[in-house]
Amino acid sequence: MLSFTLNGLRFKNPLILASGILDESGETMLKVIEHGAGGVVTKSIGRKPREGYENPVIYELPYGLLNAIGLANPGIENYGEEIKVAKKGGVPVIGSVFGSTVEGFVYLAKKMEEYGADAVELNLSCPHAKGYGMEVGTDIALVEEIVEGVKKEISIPVWAKITPNTENLVKIAKAVEGADALVLINTVKAMAIDIEAGMPVLSNKFGGLSGPCIKPIGVRAVYEVYREVEKPIIGVGGITYGRDAIEYLMAGATALQVGTAVYLRGIEVFSLIAKEMEEWMEKHGYAHFTELIGLAQVR
Amino acid sequence: MYRVVEIEEVVTETPTIKTFFFRDNSEPQPGQFYMIWLPGVDEFPMSISYIGEIKGFTVKRVGAGTARMHQLQKGDKLWIRGPYGRGFRISQKKALFVGGGSGMATLAPLIDMMPGDVVIAARTRDELLFRKRFAGRKVYLATDDGSEGFKGFAHELVEKLLHQEDYEIIYTCGPELMMRKIIDIAISKGIDVQASLERLMKCGIGICDSCSINGYRVCVDGPVFFKDELVKMKDLGKYKRDKAGRRVPL
Ligand SMILES: Cc1cc2nc3c(=O)[nH]c(=O)nc-3n(C[C@H](O)[C@H](O)[C@H](O)COP(=O)(O)OP(=O)(O)OC[C@H]3O[C@@H](n4cnc5c(N)ncnc54)[C@H](O)[C@@H]3O)c2cc1C
Ligand SMILES: Cc1cc2nc3c(=O)[nH]c(=O)nc-3n(C[C@H](O)[C@H](O)[C@H](O)COP(=O)(O)O)c2cc1C
Ligand code: FES
């Protein structure tokens, strides 16, 4: 009911761990896999080790999370062992990378391939690190070059994760159509102020909003891009229950990623959502989840 | 979201440790922790050291954040979130509590709630924490420099005590190398053990992976771990993860 193949990779279910959540170390990714994830995306890895921002880097809200971890990561040269360990879980391991130039992305992607990653996800969309992610991700010519550059140099599938923090979502999606799949959305640029302290909570001031409150933004993004782009879309943003997963599928997603729900429902969230999807499909007479893809599109 | 609490009293426990008392209507278990934010300074994890209507954090000064906290006085505010994590599991077994340095802060509310003998260990006499807190039970002191009580490391005293009494469980919190040794002793003697671990914490809510040790998240799966989990932690006492997530020698 839930197994499928995407870009030649076999997934037991479409619920993939989103980048940046419990995926810095290989052993933690193994735990997530044990709890039912169909695949895992690593934390976004860069050229050099990065400590990230000072605490507070996370803020809990009644409707989601605000974070500015600041792309903390051990650096690509230290990451081979983590991939090797995560691969023991027997599901696809997708290496997420971030950079600021075509050469930078190519270098990182090649390393991920060498380490045994099953695919590479290009983080073109982190909203709170200067000179990376979103700043890169809204430069239409640059994202196109990055995707083309990486595609030429590696043979494993390339996923492009794009930012929702732009009016040019569809243009950017089209610019990265050379990728094997598009991942949307990353977090939504946001801020929270503690009124007792009279200052922004995050040490970086700005952060990225995730969780249930961004689901309508993600669903809209997937719906819009599905109409314009031929490549498969991986939907992410606020997927917490089976019904959220179904909603993204109906908007046009082929696969899904889950992040903040790990905090909301615990690490067992992957098997919980899978079960809820199956129950819903049984009740509504669907034999396989792929029947739902794009169902809500009004043509 | 943070709750703002007011400091009602500050007690100087040792030259480097102070307790901050406050009111808050959360209901923590011994071994659980909070994240304390000092706006514009830092946010860091702190165990609860007094449970009840008046609660306490007992804080050792180690870096910029805790140094700033040590300047706070009665009437100043703390921004807190929590309680977080899994605390100690109370058992009926004959217990020995072993606290090293500020680790005693984490163990103290548990000791208040159940019987057992106590080992308080520190580098030197002035740093022995809570030596007067546990009236009416056996309290053994140990100092590295021998300025008071047993001269030597906590685990050496524990080995000695295990020859005298049939303890069935050890509860411990303190420097990681001390806990590693005590866990090894417990394993070799077939005694039960629970340990409260400390790791670098960024989120405190189980999503960032910065506190993980061999696949266990200290912030939500712990900070208190049980024997069957501790035996699987190959990195305990050997490796930690730095702020960038690199696995580095302890
Ligand atoms: C679950 C949990 C519960 C805790 N409970 C308590 C408690 O009840 N009482 C208490 O005093 N502390 C406790 N700690 C430790 C406390 O969180 C740290 O001491 C604090 O974060 C240091 O912050 P800082 O800004 O002062 O130092 P930082 O600026 O972060 O660090 C300054 C220097 O101190 C070193 N350092 C940092 N943390 C520690 C540490 N834990 N031990 C030794 N050196 C360190 C750093 O390597 C650095 O060199 C707990 C930690 C955890 C994870
Ligand atoms: C704490 C945290 C860290 C994140 N780090 C990354 C990252 O390193 N790279 C990335 O592409 N996305 C990162 N994200 C974004 C998520 O992968 C995801 O796109 C977003 O959170 C929306 O999904 P969710 O609502 O299921 O969390 C992070 C999100 C959170 C909450
Ligand atoms: S501190 Fe973030 S997972 Fe534990």
XYZ file of C-alpha atoms and ligand atoms in Angstrom:
637
model
C 0.000 0.000 0.000
C 2.851 2.362 0.816
C 5.982 0.989 -0.849
C 7.175 2.590 -4.069
C 10.142 3.464 -6.219
C 11.393 7.002 -6.761
C 14.370 7.808 -8.976
C 15.163 4.110 -8.962
C 15.314 4.001 -5.162
C 13.093 1.598 -3.298
C 11.167 3.048 -0.338
C 9.021 0.952 2.034
C 6.836 4.006 2.636
C 6.807 7.639 1.469
C 7.581 9.062 4.933
C 11.150 10.308 4.857
C 12.930 12.038 7.750
C 13.372 15.748 6.848
C 16.802 17.348 6.911
C 17.971 18.851 10.191
C 15.903 16.731 12.545
C 17.722 13.909 14.382
C 20.106 13.305 11.542
C 23.505 14.579 12.535
C 24.792 11.214 13.709
C 24.450 7.880 11.939
C 23.342 6.102 15.092
C 20.437 8.495 15.631
C 19.336 8.061 12.020
C 19.343 4.313 12.644
C 16.949 4.867 15.557
C 14.641 6.878 13.314
C 14.748 4.101 10.712
C 13.913 1.525 13.408
C 10.807 3.593 14.105
C 9.504 3.252 10.591
C 10.966 6.032 8.421
C 10.932 5.069 4.744
C 14.174 6.978 4.214
C 16.319 9.576 5.921
C 17.793 12.875 4.762
C 20.910 13.923 6.662
C 21.371 17.281 8.286
C 22.664 19.802 5.736
C 26.420 19.344 5.564
C 28.894 21.987 4.422
C 32.540 22.198 3.554
C 33.827 23.069 7.029
C 32.666 22.198 10.547
C 30.208 24.830 11.784
C 29.110 25.335 15.356
C 25.900 27.094 14.458
C 24.340 29.923 16.420
C 24.414 30.384 20.170
C 21.408 29.296 22.219
C 18.488 29.904 22.064
C 18.300 28.208 18.698
C 14.805 26.834 19.088
C 11.503 28.191 20.343
C 8.382 26.147 21.005
C 5.105 27.676 19.888
C 1.571 26.337 20.284
C 1.405 25.800 16.523
C 4.924 24.792 15.554
C 8.602 25.473 16.100
C 10.834 28.392 15.305
C 14.493 27.500 14.806
C 17.801 29.062 13.891
C 20.269 26.259 14.438
C 22.542 28.014 11.953
C 23.544 25.040 9.799
C 25.643 23.519 12.573
C 27.366 20.471 11.097
C 30.578 18.478 11.478
C 31.792 19.287 7.971
C 31.846 16.963 4.973
C 35.297 15.519 5.667
C 34.028 14.169 9.008
C 30.752 12.808 7.662
C 31.642 9.544 5.890
C 31.318 7.426 9.012
C 27.834 8.776 9.800
C 26.548 7.836 6.343
C 28.100 4.410 6.649
C 26.337 3.806 9.964
C 22.984 5.176 8.725
C 23.157 2.883 5.684
C 22.956 -0.135 7.983
C 19.285 0.726 8.407
C 18.524 -0.656 4.967
C 16.510 2.342 3.684
C 17.664 5.085 1.294
C 19.971 7.641 2.910
C 19.907 11.023 1.204
C 22.825 13.359 1.865
C 21.778 16.994 2.273
C 24.390 19.617 1.419
C 24.580 23.407 1.482
C 27.009 25.831 -0.076
C 27.194 29.198 -1.730
C 28.749 28.397 -5.113
C 28.350 25.821 -7.861
C 31.820 24.417 -7.118
C 30.994 24.189 -3.439
C 27.827 22.179 -4.054
C 29.573 19.935 -6.589
C 32.378 19.131 -4.164
C 29.959 18.235 -1.390
C 27.679 16.192 -3.639
C 30.583 14.153 -4.979
C 31.699 13.425 -1.429
C 28.222 12.287 -0.488
C 28.197 9.956 -3.478
C 31.617 8.627 -2.534
C 30.394 8.002 1.043
C 27.567 5.861 -0.281
C 24.591 8.222 -0.066
C 21.687 7.010 -2.238
C 20.799 10.505 -3.399
C 21.815 14.082 -2.729
C 19.474 16.843 -1.560
C 20.636 20.352 -2.354
C 19.576 22.742 0.393
C 18.817 25.832 -1.663
C 16.552 27.198 0.975
C 17.638 27.622 4.574
C 16.108 30.931 5.704
C 18.513 31.985 8.411
C 22.150 31.544 7.417
C 23.824 34.431 5.651
C 25.221 33.702 2.218
C 23.679 30.231 2.108
C 20.380 28.607 1.550
C 17.711 31.155 0.873
C 20.065 33.914 -0.239
C 21.387 31.442 -2.777
C 17.956 29.917 -3.242
C 16.246 33.049 -4.523
C 18.920 33.730 -7.178
C 17.222 32.036 -10.102
C 20.241 31.851 -12.398
C 22.460 30.539 -9.616
C 20.142 27.736 -8.503
C 19.841 26.568 -12.072
C 23.616 26.485 -12.451
C 24.018 24.637 -9.164
C 21.556 21.939 -10.153
C 23.012 21.558 -13.663
C 26.541 21.555 -12.259
C 25.817 18.848 -9.687
C 23.762 16.736 -12.122
C 26.709 16.569 -14.522
C 29.150 15.442 -11.891
C 27.368 12.674 -9.996
C 25.346 9.656 -11.009
C 23.066 9.305 -7.967
C 19.735 11.194 -8.016
C 19.746 14.896 -7.174
C 16.904 16.480 -5.201
C 16.519 20.248 -5.065
C 14.995 21.680 -1.898
C 13.628 25.135 -2.514
C 12.485 27.976 -0.327
C 8.911 29.148 0.184
C 10.212 32.606 1.122
C 9.838 34.080 -2.345
C 7.239 35.353 -4.747
C 9.051 33.431 -7.469
C 8.333 29.941 -6.240
C 7.219 28.602 -9.596
C 10.081 30.304 -11.454
C 12.591 28.805 -9.068
C 10.936 25.408 -9.363
C 11.235 25.605 -13.129
C 14.856 26.709 -12.839
C 15.709 23.552 -10.894
C 13.705 21.176 -13.055
C 16.952 19.549 -14.090
C 16.946 17.846 -10.685
C 15.459 14.357 -10.302
C 12.943 15.556 -7.734
C 11.929 18.815 -6.061
C 11.576 19.089 -2.301
C 9.285 21.744 -0.916
C 9.082 23.468 1.422
C 11.819 24.496 3.803
C 10.926 26.581 6.854
C 9.200 29.947 6.570
C 11.225 32.972 7.655
C 9.837 34.251 10.951
C 10.550 35.886 14.291
C 9.307 35.710 17.855
C 9.771 38.378 20.500
C 9.542 37.659 24.191
C 7.570 40.596 25.497
C 8.860 40.234 29.046
C 12.444 40.402 27.813
C 11.614 42.890 25.088
C 13.819 41.167 22.553
C 13.741 38.486 19.890
C 14.060 35.046 21.420
C 16.451 33.445 18.951
C 20.058 34.567 19.263
C 20.019 34.981 15.475
C 16.819 37.028 15.793
C 15.334 35.493 12.622
C 14.523 31.866 12.239
C 12.529 29.361 10.279
C 8.991 28.388 11.206
C 7.962 24.736 10.869
C 5.193 22.415 11.968
C 1.379 22.461 11.654
C 1.175 26.218 11.124
C 3.084 26.046 7.818
C 1.165 23.138 6.328
C -1.172 25.341 4.257
C 1.867 27.109 2.807
C 3.480 23.821 1.909
C 0.314 22.397 0.410
C -0.126 25.539 -1.683
C 3.490 25.368 -2.854
C 3.192 21.725 -3.879
C -0.119 22.385 -5.633
C 1.280 25.344 -7.600
C 4.494 23.652 -8.620
C 2.815 20.359 -9.567
C 0.975 22.129 -12.350
C 4.119 23.596 -13.847
C 6.842 21.029 -13.381
C 7.142 17.452 -14.640
C 9.473 16.172 -11.961
C 8.252 14.361 -8.841
C 7.641 16.570 -5.821
C 8.490 15.641 -2.263
C 6.147 17.491 0.072
C 7.278 18.700 3.485
C 5.953 21.158 6.019
C 3.725 20.355 8.964
C 2.982 16.712 8.176
C 1.952 15.388 11.559
C -0.929 12.943 11.046
C -1.976 10.571 8.285
C -4.519 13.075 7.042
C -1.795 15.689 6.497
C 0.144 13.193 4.406
C -2.960 12.468 2.317
C -3.493 16.193 1.827
C 0.031 16.676 0.447
C -0.402 13.688 -1.855
C -3.648 15.108 -3.184
C -1.895 18.432 -3.820
C 0.601 16.593 -5.996
C 3.384 15.212 -3.797
C 4.879 11.839 -4.705
C 6.725 11.403 -1.446
C 6.793 13.203 1.907
C 9.175 14.368 4.561
C 8.481 14.680 8.252
C 10.395 16.919 10.675
C 8.680 18.821 13.462
C 6.164 16.017 14.035
C 9.025 14.042 15.589
C 8.882 16.611 18.379
C 5.089 16.684 18.509
C 4.446 12.917 18.484
C 7.812 11.340 19.279
C 10.215 9.339 17.175
C 7.541 6.697 16.516
C 5.679 9.245 14.380
C 6.717 7.524 11.138
C 4.986 4.246 11.891
C 2.008 6.139 13.360
C 1.488 8.224 10.210
C 1.979 5.164 7.986
C -0.717 3.317 9.897
C -3.093 6.278 9.749
C -2.566 6.570 5.988
C -3.312 2.900 5.479
C -6.441 3.081 7.605
C -7.704 6.087 5.675
C -7.000 4.472 2.332
C -8.705 1.244 3.334
C -11.756 3.115 4.484
C -11.894 5.128 1.278
C -11.124 2.274 -1.103
C -7.623 3.108 -2.292
C -5.244 0.218 -2.930
C -2.047 2.255 -3.142
C -1.069 5.752 -2.094
C 0.086 6.689 -5.591
C -3.595 6.779 -6.626
C -3.913 9.911 -4.515
C -1.159 11.933 -6.156
C -2.525 15.181 -7.577
C -6.120 14.081 -6.967
C -7.160 17.518 -5.742
C -5.760 19.362 -8.727
C -8.505 21.293 -10.492
C -7.680 21.309 -14.180
C 7.360 29.685 25.154
C 9.141 30.790 28.255
C 7.674 31.340 31.700
C 9.212 34.119 33.723
C 9.936 33.270 37.349
C 11.277 35.513 40.063
C 14.253 34.569 42.190
C 13.081 34.568 45.828
C 16.343 33.641 47.488
C 19.949 32.937 46.570
C 22.060 30.612 48.707
C 25.817 30.327 48.287
C 26.558 26.610 48.631
C 30.261 26.523 47.789
C 32.755 29.005 46.328
C 31.560 28.019 42.830
C 27.966 26.853 43.409
C 24.801 28.802 44.244
C 21.169 27.773 44.610
C 18.412 29.975 43.204
C 14.956 29.503 44.706
C 11.759 30.364 42.826
C 8.080 29.462 42.511
C 6.613 27.797 39.473
C 3.595 25.559 39.166
C 5.230 22.857 37.060
C 5.570 19.423 38.648
C 9.011 18.025 37.913
C 10.345 14.586 38.819
C 13.825 14.208 40.318
C 16.327 14.042 37.453
C 14.316 16.229 35.102
C 15.728 19.520 33.845
C 14.695 22.924 32.533
C 16.207 25.217 29.936
C 17.045 28.581 31.507
C 17.303 31.606 29.245
C 19.098 34.761 30.362
C 18.026 37.162 27.622
C 20.938 38.513 25.646
C 23.347 36.105 27.359
C 22.736 32.384 26.887
C 20.344 29.497 27.360
C 21.425 26.314 29.125
C 20.040 23.154 30.773
C 19.705 22.914 34.573
C 18.426 20.080 36.699
C 15.834 20.777 39.309
C 17.503 20.579 42.727
C 14.498 21.329 44.951
C 11.016 20.048 44.172
C 7.867 21.298 45.797
C 6.178 24.636 46.083
C 9.518 26.417 46.322
C 11.802 25.061 43.638
C 15.516 25.450 43.124
C 18.305 25.338 40.585
C 21.765 24.698 41.964
C 24.256 26.126 39.547
C 28.004 25.732 39.225
C 29.856 28.584 37.578
C 31.687 27.219 34.525
C 31.339 29.686 31.632
C 29.763 32.960 30.572
C 26.113 31.883 31.045
C 26.488 30.436 34.517
C 28.785 33.333 35.529
C 26.011 35.763 34.591
C 23.515 33.683 36.541
C 25.747 33.900 39.618
C 25.361 37.694 39.518
C 21.578 37.454 39.800
C 19.914 38.323 43.071
C 16.609 38.110 44.872
C 13.962 39.828 42.733
C 15.732 39.130 39.417
C 14.005 37.041 36.785
C 14.679 33.770 35.035
C 13.103 32.680 31.750
C 12.472 28.957 31.865
C 10.983 26.179 29.767
C 10.448 22.614 30.925
C 10.466 20.326 32.817
C 12.038 18.093 30.219
C 13.356 14.596 29.938
C 12.996 11.385 31.876
C 13.889 11.471 35.541
C 14.981 8.780 37.982
C 12.859 5.714 38.560
C 12.352 5.140 42.268
C 13.037 1.584 43.362
C 12.525 -0.477 46.502
C 16.081 -1.751 46.343
C 18.734 -0.843 48.916
C 20.264 2.251 47.392
C 23.569 4.079 47.314
C 23.582 7.609 45.875
C 26.838 8.858 44.409
C 27.090 12.521 43.460
C 30.211 14.223 42.162
C 30.579 18.013 42.075
C 27.444 19.745 40.818
C 25.992 16.290 40.024
C 24.758 16.288 43.612
C 22.236 18.958 42.544
C 20.527 16.467 40.242
C 20.472 13.634 42.782
C 19.353 15.684 45.795
C 15.574 15.765 45.202
C 15.628 12.003 44.632
C 17.497 11.473 47.893
C 14.850 13.608 49.626
C 12.223 11.148 48.385
C 13.708 7.726 49.124
C 15.958 5.973 51.670
C 19.591 5.072 51.017
C 23.164 6.024 51.834
C 24.893 8.951 50.197
C 28.365 9.577 48.822
C 29.193 13.237 48.219
C 32.377 13.689 46.241
C 34.296 16.798 45.182
C 37.771 17.925 44.310
C 38.237 19.549 47.674
C 36.459 20.115 50.987
C 34.968 23.532 50.129
C 33.255 22.105 47.055
C 31.310 19.342 48.832
C 27.716 20.146 47.904
C 24.730 19.610 50.201
C 26.739 18.012 53.018
C 24.148 19.172 55.559
C 21.040 18.521 53.498
C 20.452 14.840 54.257
C 19.839 14.504 57.963
C 19.355 11.123 59.581
C 21.203 8.930 57.153
C 24.705 7.781 56.352
C 26.562 10.419 54.350
C 30.093 9.582 53.198
C 32.380 12.344 51.974
C 35.204 11.982 49.492
C 37.703 14.552 48.231
C 40.321 14.131 45.549
C 42.861 15.982 47.665
C 41.923 14.341 50.954
C 41.036 17.664 52.611
C 37.991 15.937 54.086
C 36.628 12.416 54.308
C 37.914 9.658 52.076
C 40.982 10.676 50.082
C 40.526 9.645 46.487
C 37.969 9.357 43.722
C 34.317 8.591 44.298
C 34.451 5.224 42.569
C 37.260 4.076 44.876
C 35.120 4.869 47.892
C 32.159 3.116 46.250
C 34.214 -0.071 45.801
C 35.111 0.052 49.468
C 31.499 0.609 50.545
C 30.316 -2.289 48.421
C 32.475 -4.586 50.565
C 30.690 -3.334 53.693
C 27.058 -3.210 52.567
C 24.875 -5.089 50.100
C 23.656 -2.206 48.000
C 21.324 -3.334 45.227
C 21.206 -0.134 43.191
C 23.481 2.850 42.631
C 22.066 6.212 41.548
C 24.741 8.494 40.189
C 25.351 11.908 38.644
C 28.645 13.691 38.232
C 31.634 13.974 35.933
C 31.310 11.504 33.069
C 34.524 9.640 33.839
C 33.341 9.099 37.400
C 30.005 7.774 36.184
C 31.691 5.511 33.633
C 33.753 3.927 36.422
C 30.749 3.532 38.691
C 28.666 1.994 35.931
C 31.490 -0.451 35.192
C 31.617 -1.405 38.872
C 27.852 -1.915 38.940
C 28.005 -4.081 35.829
C 30.848 -6.233 37.149
C 29.160 -6.720 40.547
C 25.734 -7.351 39.082
C 24.220 -4.323 40.846
C 21.508 -2.185 39.270
C 22.402 1.381 38.283
C 20.781 4.589 37.061
C 22.872 7.523 35.843
C 21.971 11.058 34.838
C 24.085 12.062 31.852
C 25.184 15.442 30.627
C 25.663 16.324 26.994
C 25.732 19.484 24.933
C 22.125 20.603 24.543
C 20.769 22.958 21.959
C 17.034 22.266 21.611
C 16.275 20.261 24.757
C 13.237 18.764 23.024
C 14.633 15.878 21.022
C 15.039 17.171 17.492
C 18.526 18.624 16.954
C 20.641 15.530 17.747
C 23.314 17.598 19.528
C 22.931 15.702 22.814
C 22.860 12.191 21.360
C 25.107 9.408 22.570
C 25.059 6.177 20.571
C 21.560 6.883 19.301
C 20.114 7.896 22.675
C 18.992 11.510 23.055
C 20.003 12.711 26.502
C 17.307 15.424 26.470
C 14.256 13.201 25.918
C 15.321 9.538 26.231
C 17.309 10.615 29.342
C 18.940 12.445 30.995
C 18.486 9.517 33.380
C 19.353 6.198 31.793
C 18.948 2.678 33.122
C 21.458 -0.119 33.192
C 20.282 -1.894 30.035
C 20.790 1.349 28.105
C 24.034 2.381 29.775
C 25.726 -0.893 28.854
C 25.090 -0.099 25.187
C 26.688 3.368 25.306
C 30.116 2.693 23.888
C 30.986 6.401 23.804
C 30.218 7.028 27.480
C 33.390 8.201 29.201
C 35.232 8.165 25.879
C 33.719 10.397 23.223
C 31.419 13.390 23.093
C 30.047 15.533 20.292
C 31.172 19.141 20.012
C 29.005 22.103 18.963
C 29.517 21.242 15.304
C 28.519 17.620 15.931
C 32.001 16.179 15.541
C 32.715 13.067 17.587
C 35.706 14.018 19.698
C 37.543 12.407 22.654
C 36.022 13.404 25.995
C 20.482 17.706 31.693
C 21.519 18.620 32.295
C 21.378 19.041 33.598
C 22.317 19.893 34.169
N 22.147 20.255 35.460
C 23.052 21.058 36.050
C 22.886 21.447 37.426
O 21.918 21.071 38.097
N 23.825 22.263 37.947
C 24.903 22.711 37.236
O 25.705 23.430 37.785
N 25.079 22.357 35.950
C 24.185 21.550 35.335
N 24.367 21.206 34.014
C 25.515 21.742 33.280
C 25.210 23.121 32.756
O 24.192 23.061 31.774
C 26.462 23.758 32.145
O 27.394 23.935 33.147
C 26.144 25.097 31.497
O 25.486 24.880 30.273
C 27.387 25.896 31.204
O 26.960 27.106 30.532
P 27.921 28.348 30.480
O 27.308 29.294 29.502
O 28.213 28.855 31.829
O 29.260 27.751 29.932
P 29.706 27.692 28.421
O 30.087 29.053 27.989
O 28.732 26.915 27.665
O 31.031 26.859 28.617
C 32.175 27.495 29.178
C 33.248 26.479 29.428
O 32.788 25.510 30.357
C 32.859 24.224 29.790
N 31.657 23.498 30.168
C 30.446 23.635 29.607
N 29.580 22.812 30.191
C 30.267 22.156 31.139
C 29.942 21.175 32.072
N 28.721 20.688 32.143
N 30.883 20.725 32.896
C 32.142 21.219 32.831
N 32.516 22.138 31.970
C 31.606 22.599 31.143
C 32.945 24.431 28.327
O 33.652 23.382 27.691
C 33.646 25.739 28.195
O 35.025 25.583 28.208
C 23.436 20.346 33.418
C 23.579 19.927 32.105
C 22.649 19.067 31.533
C 22.820 18.613 30.122
C 15.448 22.225 13.967
C 15.332 22.202 12.479
C 16.487 22.128 11.702
C 16.412 22.112 10.313
N 17.566 22.008 9.582
C 17.491 21.912 8.229
C 18.665 21.697 7.447
O 19.789 21.592 7.957
N 18.517 21.618 6.100
C 17.302 21.709 5.479
O 17.240 21.579 4.263
N 16.178 21.879 6.215
C 16.235 21.990 7.548
N 15.084 22.154 8.280
C 13.785 22.235 7.585
C 13.077 20.894 7.550
O 13.821 19.932 6.817
C 11.676 21.037 6.914
O 11.814 21.501 5.591
C 10.781 22.009 7.675
O 10.991 21.891 9.059
C 9.304 21.799 7.405
O 8.878 20.512 7.761
P 8.188 20.151 9.185
O 7.066 21.096 9.375
O 7.770 18.720 9.041
O 9.254 20.314 10.201
C 15.139 22.183 9.673
C 13.986 22.262 10.462
C 14.055 22.265 11.843
C 12.790 22.354 12.650
S 19.250 18.811 22.754
Fe 18.431 18.686 20.773
S 18.047 16.542 20.569
Fe 18.675 16.757 22.621
